[in-house]
Tab-separated table of C-alpha atoms in Angstrom:
chain	number	residue	atom	x	y	z
A	1	MET	CA	11.481	-10.338	-16.237
A	2	SER	CA	13.598	-9.010	-13.355
A	3	GLN	CA	12.638	-9.562	-9.739
A	4	ARG	CA	11.547	-5.876	-9.469
A	5	ASP	CA	9.389	-6.192	-12.593
A	6	LEU	CA	7.738	-9.330	-11.309
A	7	LYS	CA	6.908	-7.643	-7.961
A	8	GLU	CA	5.451	-4.563	-9.710
A	9	ALA	CA	3.335	-6.785	-11.951
A	10	PHE	CA	2.204	-8.679	-8.859
A	11	VAL	CA	0.488	-5.553	-7.427
A	12	SER	CA	-0.654	-4.081	-10.717
A	13	ASN	CA	-3.889	-4.357	-12.807
A	14	LEU	CA	-6.105	-5.553	-9.927
A	15	THR	CA	-9.865	-4.986	-9.714
A	16	GLY	CA	-10.612	-5.503	-5.965
A	17	THR	CA	-13.421	-7.174	-4.276
A	18	SER	CA	-17.140	-6.539	-3.590
A	19	LEU	CA	-18.516	-3.891	-1.324
A	20	GLN	CA	-20.152	-6.648	0.687
A	21	GLU	CA	-16.882	-8.457	1.471
A	22	VAL	CA	-15.261	-5.230	2.658
A	23	ALA	CA	-18.282	-4.514	4.868
A	24	LEU	CA	-18.282	-8.118	6.180
A	25	GLY	CA	-14.712	-7.609	7.367
A	26	SER	CA	-15.896	-4.808	9.668
A	27	PHE	CA	-17.309	-7.456	12.042
A	28	LEU	CA	-14.059	-9.203	12.657
A	29	ALA	CA	-12.164	-6.530	14.549
A	30	PRO	CA	-15.023	-5.678	16.938
A	31	LEU	CA	-15.382	-9.416	17.747
A	32	CYS	CA	-11.647	-9.468	18.551
A	33	VAL	CA	-11.994	-6.475	20.909
A	34	VAL	CA	-14.987	-8.058	22.614
A	35	ASN	CA	-13.140	-11.332	23.035
A	36	ARG	CA	-10.151	-9.622	24.526
A	37	GLY	CA	-12.500	-8.022	27.094
A	38	LEU	CA	-14.246	-11.344	27.764
A	39	VAL	CA	-10.959	-13.013	28.617
A	40	TRP	CA	-10.324	-10.429	31.409
A	41	ILE	CA	-13.888	-10.631	32.687
A	42	LEU	CA	-13.925	-14.438	32.825
A	43	TYR	CA	-10.564	-14.430	34.647
A	44	TYR	CA	-11.993	-11.932	37.152
A	45	GLN	CA	-15.153	-14.010	37.675
A	46	SER	CA	-13.078	-17.152	38.347
A	47	ARG	CA	-10.542	-15.466	40.700
A	48	ARG	CA	-12.515	-12.414	41.956
A	49	ALA	CA	-9.468	-10.370	41.137
A	50	LEU	CA	-7.176	-9.472	38.278
A	51	PRO	CA	-3.434	-10.336	38.296
A	52	PHE	CA	-1.360	-7.461	39.729
A	53	PRO	CA	1.266	-6.421	38.882
A	54	PHE	CA	1.075	-7.523	35.263
A	55	PRO	CA	3.918	-9.299	33.427
A	56	TRP	CA	4.093	-6.783	30.529
A	57	LEU	CA	5.073	-9.452	28.023
A	58	SER	CA	2.187	-11.659	28.944
A	59	HIS	CA	-0.237	-8.797	28.478
A	60	LEU	CA	1.349	-7.963	25.106
A	61	CYS	CA	1.079	-11.582	24.005
A	62	LEU	CA	-2.601	-11.707	25.014
A	63	ASP	CA	-3.439	-8.577	23.096
A	64	PHE	CA	-1.412	-9.697	20.115
A	65	GLY	CA	-2.954	-13.181	20.074
A	66	VAL	CA	-6.549	-12.030	20.474
A	67	ILE	CA	-6.484	-8.872	18.257
A	68	VAL	CA	-3.530	-8.965	15.830
A	69	LEU	CA	-3.382	-12.685	15.059
A	70	PRO	CA	-6.963	-12.950	13.824
A	71	LEU	CA	-6.486	-9.844	11.681
A	72	VAL	CA	-3.365	-11.380	10.025
A	73	LEU	CA	-4.952	-14.832	9.475
A	74	SER	CA	-8.180	-13.389	8.099
A	75	CYS	CA	-6.376	-11.635	5.263
A	76	THR	CA	-4.048	-14.549	4.473
A	77	VAL	CA	-4.678	-18.294	4.985
A	78	LEU	CA	-8.215	-17.865	6.226
A	79	SER	CA	-9.359	-15.204	3.768
A	80	HIS	CA	-11.382	-17.784	1.766
A	81	VAL	CA	-13.400	-18.684	4.833
A	82	LEU	CA	-13.914	-15.230	6.295
A	83	PRO	CA	-17.692	-15.689	6.928
A	84	GLN	CA	-16.949	-18.933	8.875
A	85	VAL	CA	-14.205	-17.176	10.853
A	86	ILE	CA	-16.664	-14.426	11.895
A	87	VAL	CA	-19.355	-16.839	12.791
A	88	GLY	CA	-16.865	-18.963	14.839
A	89	LEU	CA	-15.621	-15.885	16.763
A	90	ALA	CA	-19.181	-14.716	17.315
A	91	SER	CA	-20.095	-18.155	18.627
A	92	LEU	CA	-17.233	-18.033	21.069
A	93	SER	CA	-18.218	-14.550	22.238
A	94	ALA	CA	-21.842	-15.704	22.769
A	95	ALA	CA	-20.770	-18.741	24.823
A	96	ALA	CA	-18.445	-16.595	26.975
A	97	MET	CA	-21.249	-14.029	27.505
A	98	LEU	CA	-23.605	-16.847	28.672
A	99	CYS	CA	-20.992	-17.969	31.181
A	100	ILE	CA	-20.535	-14.400	32.469
A	101	CYS	CA	-24.302	-13.866	32.751
A	102	HIS	CA	-24.693	-17.240	34.521
A	103	GLY	CA	-22.007	-16.302	37.027
A	104	ALA	CA	-23.343	-12.790	37.632
A	105	ALA	CA	-24.275	-11.927	41.204
A	106	ALA	CA	-27.642	-10.497	40.300
A	107	PRO	CA	-29.592	-9.901	37.095
A	108	SER	CA	-29.423	-6.342	35.632
A	109	ARG	CA	-32.366	-4.627	34.006
A	110	GLY	CA	-31.991	-3.265	30.587
A	111	GLU	CA	-33.725	-0.071	31.500
A	112	SER	CA	-31.343	0.770	34.326
A	113	PHE	CA	-28.454	0.035	32.099
A	114	VAL	CA	-29.626	2.428	29.448
A	115	ARG	CA	-30.113	5.114	32.076
A	116	SER	CA	-26.695	4.564	33.619
A	117	HIS	CA	-23.744	6.898	33.119
A	118	VAL	CA	-20.247	6.371	31.832
A	119	GLN	CA	-17.078	8.291	32.471
A	120	CYS	CA	-16.853	11.257	30.080
A	121	GLY	CA	-13.760	12.631	28.483
A	122	GLN	CA	-13.036	9.556	26.430
A	123	VAL	CA	-14.666	7.846	23.376
A	124	PRO	CA	-13.058	4.345	23.429
A	125	PHE	CA	-14.445	3.167	20.154
A	126	VAL	CA	-12.901	6.131	18.299
A	127	THR	CA	-9.578	5.345	19.827
A	128	VAL	CA	-9.951	1.623	18.806
A	129	PHE	CA	-11.071	2.661	15.314
A	130	ARG	CA	-7.935	4.659	14.731
A	131	VAL	CA	-5.637	2.028	16.173
A	132	LEU	CA	-7.205	-0.788	14.158
A	133	VAL	CA	-7.034	1.254	10.900
A	134	ASN	CA	-3.319	1.722	11.692
A	135	MET	CA	-2.803	-1.915	12.482
A	136	LYS	CA	-4.652	-3.111	9.415
A	137	THR	CA	-2.591	-0.673	7.270
A	138	ALA	CA	0.614	-2.048	8.768
A	139	ILE	CA	-0.383	-5.682	8.071
A	140	SER	CA	-1.469	-4.919	4.499
A	141	ILE	CA	1.600	-2.904	3.332
A	142	LEU	CA	3.807	-5.956	3.896
A	143	ALA	CA	1.326	-8.756	3.319
A	144	VAL	CA	0.456	-7.484	-0.198
A	145	ASP	CA	3.951	-8.490	-1.350
A	146	PHE	CA	3.255	-12.140	-0.467
A	147	SER	CA	1.186	-14.496	-2.635
A	148	VAL	CA	-0.762	-15.607	0.472
A	149	PHE	CA	-2.471	-12.147	0.488
A	150	PRO	CA	-5.474	-12.322	-1.787
A	151	ARG	CA	-5.115	-10.120	-4.837
A	152	ARG	CA	-8.704	-8.953	-4.478
A	153	TYR	CA	-7.737	-7.217	-1.197
A	154	ALA	CA	-4.897	-5.217	-2.701
A	155	LYS	CA	-5.157	-1.753	-4.182
A	156	THR	CA	-7.045	-1.631	-7.464
A	157	GLU	CA	-5.525	-0.250	-10.633
A	158	THR	CA	-8.190	2.134	-11.782
A	159	TYR	CA	-11.620	1.174	-10.645
A	160	GLY	CA	-12.749	-1.195	-7.861
A	161	THR	CA	-12.982	-1.608	-4.086
A	162	GLY	CA	-10.021	-3.394	-2.473
A	163	VAL	CA	-9.567	-3.602	1.261
A	164	MET	CA	-6.330	-1.554	0.943
A	165	ASP	CA	-8.207	1.071	-1.112
A	166	PHE	CA	-10.420	1.581	1.919
A	167	GLY	CA	-7.441	1.589	4.187
A	168	VAL	CA	-5.894	4.703	2.746
A	169	GLY	CA	-9.182	6.556	2.848
A	170	ALA	CA	-9.862	5.335	6.398
A	171	TYR	CA	-6.449	6.549	7.555
A	172	VAL	CA	-7.249	10.094	6.468
A	173	PHE	CA	-10.690	9.907	7.985
A	174	ALA	CA	-9.292	8.593	11.295
A	175	ASN	CA	-6.878	11.508	11.503
A	176	ALA	CA	-9.696	14.008	10.995
A	177	LEU	CA	-11.857	12.463	13.745
A	178	VAL	CA	-9.562	13.672	16.472
A	179	CYS	CA	-8.062	16.814	14.950
A	180	PRO	CA	-8.042	19.842	17.271
A	181	GLU	CA	-10.971	21.421	15.436
A	182	ALA	CA	-13.159	18.246	15.777
A	183	ARG	CA	-12.329	18.023	19.476
A	184	GLY	CA	-13.446	21.654	20.015
A	185	LYS	CA	-10.074	22.952	21.122
A	186	SER	CA	-9.754	26.676	21.196
A	187	ILE	CA	-7.450	28.129	18.577
A	188	PRO	CA	-4.837	30.527	20.042
A	189	GLY	CA	-4.315	33.725	18.162
A	190	SER	CA	-5.782	34.507	14.730
A	191	ARG	CA	-6.952	31.729	12.450
A	192	MET	CA	-4.410	32.547	9.814
A	193	SER	CA	-1.577	32.297	12.327
A	194	TYR	CA	-2.985	28.841	13.259
A	195	VAL	CA	-2.822	27.820	9.572
A	196	LYS	CA	0.838	28.941	9.459
A	197	LYS	CA	1.473	26.905	12.541
A	198	GLN	CA	-0.112	23.840	10.880
A	199	LEU	CA	2.013	24.515	7.831
A	200	LEU	CA	5.131	24.266	9.971
A	201	SER	CA	3.812	21.261	11.953
A	202	VAL	CA	3.641	18.927	8.965
A	203	TRP	CA	7.349	19.105	8.301
A	204	PRO	CA	7.800	15.510	9.761
A	205	LEU	CA	5.472	14.197	7.071
A	206	VAL	CA	7.397	16.012	4.372
A	207	VAL	CA	10.670	14.724	5.665
A	208	LEU	CA	9.308	11.213	5.912
A	209	GLY	CA	7.973	11.478	2.398
A	210	ALA	CA	11.293	12.704	1.064
A	211	GLY	CA	13.146	10.002	2.986
A	212	ARG	CA	10.889	7.332	1.596
A	213	LEU	CA	11.414	8.670	-1.951
A	214	VAL	CA	15.177	8.725	-1.640
A	215	GLY	CA	15.285	5.315	0.011
A	216	VAL	CA	13.080	3.705	-2.633
A	217	LYS	CA	15.116	5.165	-5.506
A	218	MET	CA	18.493	4.275	-3.994
A	219	ALA	CA	17.456	0.726	-3.047
A	220	GLY	CA	15.798	-0.012	-6.358
A	221	TYR	CA	12.596	-1.023	-4.512
A	222	HIS	CA	9.681	-1.973	-6.640
A	223	GLU	CA	7.155	0.814	-7.330
A	224	HIS	CA	3.546	0.866	-8.467
A	225	VAL	CA	3.667	4.289	-10.246
A	226	THR	CA	-0.072	4.398	-11.050
A	227	GLU	CA	-0.711	4.429	-7.278
A	228	TYR	CA	0.565	7.981	-6.633
A	229	GLY	CA	3.172	8.660	-9.272
A	230	VAL	CA	6.918	8.629	-9.748
A	231	HIS	CA	7.948	10.883	-6.933
A	232	TRP	CA	4.744	11.151	-4.848
A	233	ASN	CA	3.811	9.004	-1.828
A	234	PHE	CA	1.158	8.903	0.933
A	235	PHE	CA	3.225	10.989	3.321
A	236	PHE	CA	3.038	13.980	0.912
A	237	THR	CA	-0.682	13.452	0.546
A	238	LEU	CA	-1.185	13.539	4.385
A	239	ALA	CA	0.886	16.699	4.707
A	240	ILE	CA	-1.049	18.619	2.031
A	241	VAL	CA	-4.406	17.330	3.228
A	242	ARG	CA	-3.727	18.597	6.741
A	243	VAL	CA	-2.580	22.081	5.656
A	244	ALA	CA	-5.391	22.483	3.094
A	245	ALA	CA	-7.969	21.354	5.613
A	246	SER	CA	-6.720	23.768	8.216
A	247	LEU	CA	-7.071	26.619	5.754
A	248	LEU	CA	-10.656	25.522	4.860
A	249	LEU	CA	-11.580	25.162	8.538
A	250	ALA	CA	-10.248	28.670	9.167
A	251	LEU	CA	-12.408	30.072	6.312
A	252	PHE	CA	-15.655	28.180	6.826
A	253	PRO	CA	-17.751	27.331	9.914
A	254	LEU	CA	-16.888	24.051	11.505
A	255	ASN	CA	-20.457	22.785	11.492
A	256	ARG	CA	-20.475	23.165	7.720
A	257	SER	CA	-17.538	20.831	7.137
A	258	TRP	CA	-19.857	18.327	5.535
A	259	LEU	CA	-20.971	20.927	2.998
A	260	VAL	CA	-17.352	21.806	2.130
A	261	ALA	CA	-16.590	18.109	1.701
A	262	LEU	CA	-19.551	17.704	-0.674
A	263	LEU	CA	-18.693	20.749	-2.657
A	264	ILE	CA	-15.040	19.661	-3.122
A	265	ALA	CA	-15.898	16.069	-4.071
A	266	GLY	CA	-18.785	17.211	-6.266
A	267	LEU	CA	-16.862	19.873	-8.133
A	268	TYR	CA	-13.910	17.530	-8.585
A	269	GLN	CA	-16.221	14.837	-10.047
A	270	PHE	CA	-17.893	17.410	-12.268
A	271	THR	CA	-14.471	18.398	-13.576
A	272	LEU	CA	-13.572	14.820	-14.288
A	273	GLU	CA	-16.773	14.317	-16.256
A	274	THR	CA	-16.678	17.549	-18.259
A	275	SER	CA	-13.043	17.892	-19.104
A	276	ASP	CA	-10.099	15.901	-20.265
A	277	LEU	CA	-8.821	15.378	-16.747
A	278	LYS	CA	-10.099	11.805	-16.414
A	279	THR	CA	-8.467	10.814	-19.696
A	280	PHE	CA	-5.283	12.456	-18.650
A	281	LEU	CA	-5.254	10.587	-15.256
A	282	ILE	CA	-6.059	7.151	-16.743
A	283	HIS	CA	-4.613	7.039	-20.218
A	284	ASN	CA	-1.759	9.505	-20.427
A	285	SER	CA	1.356	7.390	-19.778
A	286	ASP	CA	3.929	10.046	-20.574
A	287	ARG	CA	5.645	10.576	-17.138
A	288	THR	CA	8.792	12.322	-18.462
A	289	LYS	CA	7.292	15.683	-19.501
A	290	ASP	CA	7.080	17.472	-16.161
A	291	PHE	CA	6.350	16.961	-12.475
A	292	LEU	CA	2.559	17.049	-12.964
A	293	HIS	CA	2.652	14.325	-15.588
A	294	ALA	CA	4.965	12.186	-13.466
A	295	ASN	CA	2.787	12.452	-10.357
A	296	LYS	CA	-0.749	13.148	-11.674
A	297	GLU	CA	-2.431	10.595	-9.500
A	298	GLY	CA	-0.939	11.856	-6.317
A	299	VAL	CA	-1.508	15.495	-7.152
A	300	PHE	CA	-5.136	15.289	-8.169
A	301	SER	CA	-6.291	12.644	-5.732
A	302	VAL	CA	-5.381	15.052	-2.937
A	303	LEU	CA	-8.722	16.799	-3.663
A	304	GLY	CA	-10.670	13.654	-2.840
A	305	TYR	CA	-8.721	13.044	0.377
A	306	ILE	CA	-9.384	16.680	1.475
A	307	ALA	CA	-13.117	15.943	1.006
A	308	VAL	CA	-12.798	12.763	3.093
A	309	TYR	CA	-10.908	14.700	5.776
A	310	MET	CA	-13.516	17.413	5.940
A	311	ALA	CA	-16.282	14.818	6.283
A	312	GLY	CA	-14.213	13.196	9.088
A	313	VAL	CA	-14.051	16.558	10.896
A	314	GLN	CA	-17.885	16.806	10.690
A	315	VAL	CA	-18.275	13.283	12.097
A	316	GLY	CA	-15.662	14.065	14.813
A	317	LEU	CA	-17.555	17.137	15.905
A	318	TYR	CA	-20.657	14.975	16.523
A	319	VAL	CA	-18.982	11.893	17.998
A	320	MET	CA	-16.459	13.650	20.246
A	321	ARG	CA	-19.189	15.811	21.913
A	322	PRO	CA	-19.259	15.160	25.664
A	323	ARG	CA	-21.976	12.667	26.724
A	324	THR	CA	-22.360	10.718	29.899
A	325	GLN	CA	-25.507	8.600	29.647
A	326	VAL	CA	-25.514	5.187	27.904
A	327	ARG	CA	-28.804	6.197	26.158
A	328	GLU	CA	-27.036	9.054	24.464
A	329	TRP	CA	-24.299	6.843	23.160
A	330	LEU	CA	-26.782	4.281	21.863
A	331	GLY	CA	-28.316	7.126	19.941
A	332	VAL	CA	-24.909	8.002	18.505
A	333	ILE	CA	-24.276	4.448	17.343
A	334	SER	CA	-27.716	4.227	15.808
A	335	LYS	CA	-27.040	7.447	13.848
A	336	LEU	CA	-23.691	6.091	12.639
A	337	PHE	CA	-25.458	2.998	11.287
A	338	LEU	CA	-28.213	5.142	9.663
A	339	GLY	CA	-25.651	7.435	8.201
A	340	SER	CA	-23.709	4.543	6.729
A	341	CYS	CA	-26.874	3.065	5.171
A	342	ALA	CA	-27.833	6.427	3.634
A	343	LEU	CA	-24.335	6.893	2.238
A	344	TYR	CA	-24.236	3.335	0.792
A	345	ALA	CA	-27.530	4.073	-0.937
A	346	ALA	CA	-26.099	7.286	-2.354
A	347	LEU	CA	-23.032	5.288	-3.472
A	348	HIS	CA	-25.113	2.770	-5.451
A	349	LEU	CA	-26.872	5.647	-7.165
A	350	CYS	CA	-23.653	7.466	-7.856
A	351	GLN	CA	-21.974	4.346	-9.301
A	352	ALA	CA	-24.943	3.632	-11.535
A	353	ALA	CA	-25.275	7.251	-12.789
A	354	VAL	CA	-21.645	8.443	-12.819
A	355	GLU	CA	-18.793	5.854	-12.501
A	356	PRO	CA	-17.479	3.219	-10.106
A	357	VAL	CA	-15.219	3.818	-7.143
A	358	SER	CA	-11.737	4.847	-7.998
A	359	ARG	CA	-9.003	5.146	-5.423
A	360	ARG	CA	-6.539	6.118	-8.111
A	361	MET	CA	-8.504	9.320	-8.780
A	362	ALA	CA	-10.151	9.625	-5.381
A	363	ASN	CA	-13.372	10.435	-7.154
A	364	LEU	CA	-16.777	11.161	-5.565
A	365	PRO	CA	-17.808	7.516	-5.278
A	366	PHE	CA	-14.536	6.762	-3.486
A	367	CYS	CA	-15.181	9.605	-1.026
A	368	ILE	CA	-18.727	8.378	-0.328
A	369	TRP	CA	-17.576	4.788	0.034
A	370	THR	CA	-14.741	5.686	2.372
A	371	VAL	CA	-17.078	7.713	4.722
A	372	ALA	CA	-19.913	5.097	4.514
A	373	GLN	CA	-17.553	2.191	5.344
A	374	SER	CA	-15.839	4.179	8.127
A	375	LEU	CA	-19.180	4.977	9.801
A	376	PHE	CA	-20.210	1.373	9.578
A	377	PHE	CA	-16.885	0.142	11.118
A	378	MET	CA	-17.174	2.792	13.876
A	379	ALA	CA	-20.752	1.768	14.615
A	380	CYS	CA	-19.645	-1.918	14.916
A	381	LEU	CA	-16.867	-0.892	17.348
A	382	GLY	CA	-19.342	1.228	19.295
A	383	THR	CA	-21.698	-1.684	19.625
A	384	ALA	CA	-18.832	-3.839	20.854
A	385	ASP	CA	-17.905	-1.208	23.450
A	386	VAL	CA	-21.467	-0.923	24.777
A	387	THR	CA	-21.616	-4.713	24.968
A	388	LEU	CA	-18.430	-4.778	27.074
A	389	LEU	CA	-19.802	-2.002	29.287
A	390	TRP	CA	-22.929	-4.084	29.965
A	391	LEU	CA	-20.836	-7.204	30.768
A	392	LYS	CA	-18.504	-5.172	33.020
A	393	GLY	CA	-21.570	-4.048	34.965
A	394	LYS	CA	-22.841	-7.605	35.380
A	395	SER	CA	-19.511	-9.044	36.408
A	396	ARG	CA	-18.418	-6.004	38.559
A	397	CYS	CA	-15.107	-6.125	36.588
A	398	HIS	CA	-14.396	-2.468	35.738
A	399	SER	CA	-10.799	-2.825	34.541
A	400	VAL	CA	-11.071	-3.953	30.924
A	401	PRO	CA	-8.682	-1.629	29.027
A	402	SER	CA	-9.681	0.606	26.115
A	403	SER	CA	-13.479	0.524	26.940
A	404	TRP	CA	-16.020	2.567	28.767
A	405	SER	CA	-16.306	2.383	32.555
A	406	PRO	CA	-19.266	3.292	34.735
A	407	ARG	CA	-19.046	6.566	36.606
A	408	GLU	CA	-17.572	6.263	40.097
A	409	GLU	CA	-20.840	6.970	41.929
A	410	GLU	CA	-22.603	4.219	39.986
A	411	ARG	CA	-20.155	1.500	40.969
A	412	ARG	CA	-21.162	-0.804	43.830
A	413	ARG	CA	-17.553	-1.150	44.921
A	414	PRO	CA	-14.435	1.025	44.802
A	415	PRO	CA	-12.592	1.294	41.508
A	416	GLU	CA	-10.147	-1.527	40.760
A	417	LYS	CA	-6.639	-0.767	41.967
A	418	THR	CA	-5.347	-2.368	38.703
A	419	ALA	CA	-7.317	-0.127	36.255
A	420	ALA	CA	-4.435	2.259	35.624
A	421	ASP	CA	-2.004	-0.671	35.254
A	422	MET	CA	-4.336	-2.285	32.706
A	423	GLU	CA	-4.264	0.805	30.546
A	424	ALA	CA	-0.442	1.100	30.956
A	425	HIS	CA	0.008	-2.415	29.599
A	426	CYS	CA	-2.618	-2.189	26.838
A	427	LEU	CA	-1.394	-2.616	23.264
A	428	VAL	CA	-4.280	-0.508	21.914
A	429	GLN	CA	-3.204	2.379	24.161
A	430	ALA	CA	0.418	1.902	23.175
A	431	VAL	CA	-0.215	2.244	19.431
A	432	ASN	CA	-2.681	5.160	20.153
A	433	ARG	CA	0.036	7.012	21.993
A	434	ASN	CA	2.454	6.880	19.108
A	435	GLN	CA	0.327	6.434	15.949
A	436	LEU	CA	2.737	8.180	13.580
A	437	ALA	CA	5.718	6.366	15.054
A	438	PHE	CA	3.947	3.062	14.523
A	439	PHE	CA	3.163	3.954	10.929
A	440	MET	CA	6.752	5.056	10.305
A	441	LEU	CA	8.094	1.882	11.966
A	442	ALA	CA	5.784	-0.267	9.867
A	443	ASN	CA	7.031	1.359	6.650
A	444	LEU	CA	10.658	0.915	7.618
A	445	THR	CA	10.321	-2.695	8.648
A	446	THR	CA	8.314	-3.434	5.450
A	447	GLY	CA	11.209	-2.176	3.344
A	448	LEU	CA	13.709	-4.107	5.386
A	449	THR	CA	11.713	-7.300	5.133
A	450	ASN	CA	11.423	-6.932	1.334
A	451	VAL	CA	15.240	-6.454	1.142
A	452	LEU	CA	15.992	-9.538	3.309
A	453	VAL	CA	13.231	-11.893	2.097
A	454	ASP	CA	12.173	-13.034	-1.380
A	455	THR	CA	8.490	-12.453	-0.665
A	456	PHE	CA	7.444	-13.502	-4.105
A	457	ARG	CA	8.522	-17.134	-3.631
A	458	CYS	CA	7.636	-17.709	0.035
A	459	SER	CA	5.144	-20.498	0.864
A	460	ASP	CA	1.910	-19.585	2.572
A	461	HIS	CA	2.968	-20.808	5.984
A	462	VAL	CA	6.357	-19.142	5.826
A	463	SER	CA	4.662	-15.940	4.652
A	464	VAL	CA	2.275	-15.910	7.604
A	465	CYS	CA	5.142	-16.502	10.058
A	466	ILE	CA	7.095	-13.607	8.540
A	467	ILE	CA	4.079	-11.274	8.674
A	468	LEU	CA	3.331	-12.196	12.271
A	469	SER	CA	6.991	-11.717	13.282
A	470	TYR	CA	7.020	-8.394	11.593
A	471	MET	CA	3.849	-7.282	13.416
A	472	PHE	CA	5.179	-8.552	16.791
A	473	VAL	CA	8.405	-6.506	16.348
A	474	ASN	CA	6.373	-3.437	15.461
A	475	CYS	CA	3.938	-3.941	18.327
A	476	CYS	CA	6.635	-4.837	20.884
A	477	SER	CA	8.651	-1.777	20.003
A	478	ILE	CA	5.708	0.568	20.387
A	479	HIS	CA	4.669	-1.238	23.589
A	480	VAL	CA	8.075	-0.702	25.150
A	481	LEU	CA	7.883	3.024	24.329
A	482	HIS	CA	4.472	3.175	26.073
A	483	LEU	CA	5.802	1.354	29.179
A	484	CYS	CA	8.618	3.900	29.348
A	485	GLY	CA	6.157	6.776	29.035
A	486	VAL	CA	7.697	7.958	25.765
A	487	THR	CA	5.547	9.930	23.328
A	488	ILE	CA	7.254	10.604	20.008
A	489	LYS	CA	6.207	14.029	18.671
A	490	PHE	CA	8.138	16.210	16.323
A	491	TRP	CA	6.349	19.534	16.961
């Protein structure tokens, strides 16, 4: 077999992992975020001040070491001991929290904390959710080509739940959370003119998709055609989902987005069960007949991704609503947990009565699973954010980046002079500022790495070093753009 054939076989015919292991991984990133905050709080408690001005490279290395490094290790050399990694990080967090509480000036009452207020206008855990989905996607698209990456985490062939299967659905869901409609932005002009504007605004995704197609064909890069098809790729899916969702949101009330999502996913699943569509998608291997035959997975899976997007809009409408009291946000987090549990129960019933999860078809179980797991991950990040808020109040350190801060009138001292500088040097804020650029850069550097390195024959330790170097280049590039105040937008 040729090198290309070996690489294609390496990512083909996989069955994924369990729902429980994917859900277990949701605890890792929130612990990393909490530990990053604990580092700053402990430093503040020991010095009664934060370093100012910041050496930007030091801040980048701290964020990279506390957030990105554990994510890379947990899906490579430490994947077989993931529960122990999570327990270990949780133990470190608990020990640090005890130190912070011991060094606090005065005990704080839980009741007063629940009644306290936070600065409105931001939902930090939504920002962190979107950034972490992007980072995990960037890690996975390169790591999957190395043998150190567990095959059970890679995208499944037809049925199954791989970590990367969730990643593509979560990426669509994350974009929907903060779309203009979900944030309640007023639409200028008529709704149809707005749809036309959205049609024009997706041209960068179309160009990127076409560029990736041409690059892959010219370079002879290995392809897993059962993923999207011969000519299709995820950029085309994102473009069509955005335009189709804009049209649906113009035709139907925003607060009924969940119903539209259910109808699309339900009707699509009904069609799969009552027609020859499922057989065509799974068993028809003739890709030379026409465009539809060549790209059947990419074309038809768009329906499932539209349903996921509409569900994300509904969640965004609820989560992005202005709230100021901690009590209100605790209620939001509780409802996210409850919603996730309800959807997981529906998923088990659906898999028993209909069919398993299929990312390849983006069927109804896939849509339910994507939303359920996204809600669970968001709830875990929300819990981490509330925990940091409580610790910031006890330590009087209000400058931990990418987290809630008490309202000015509730602080017992003036706001930290370094707060703005903390955000300016924060890796999470850097990626959030240029999410599409980060995703583009990750795709480009993934292709470049595969051209320069024989990923198939690298040892585990060399593989991890290459993945970490790749992620550091991506993060450093985006971080420099952030420091320079550059926001890359094409429309």
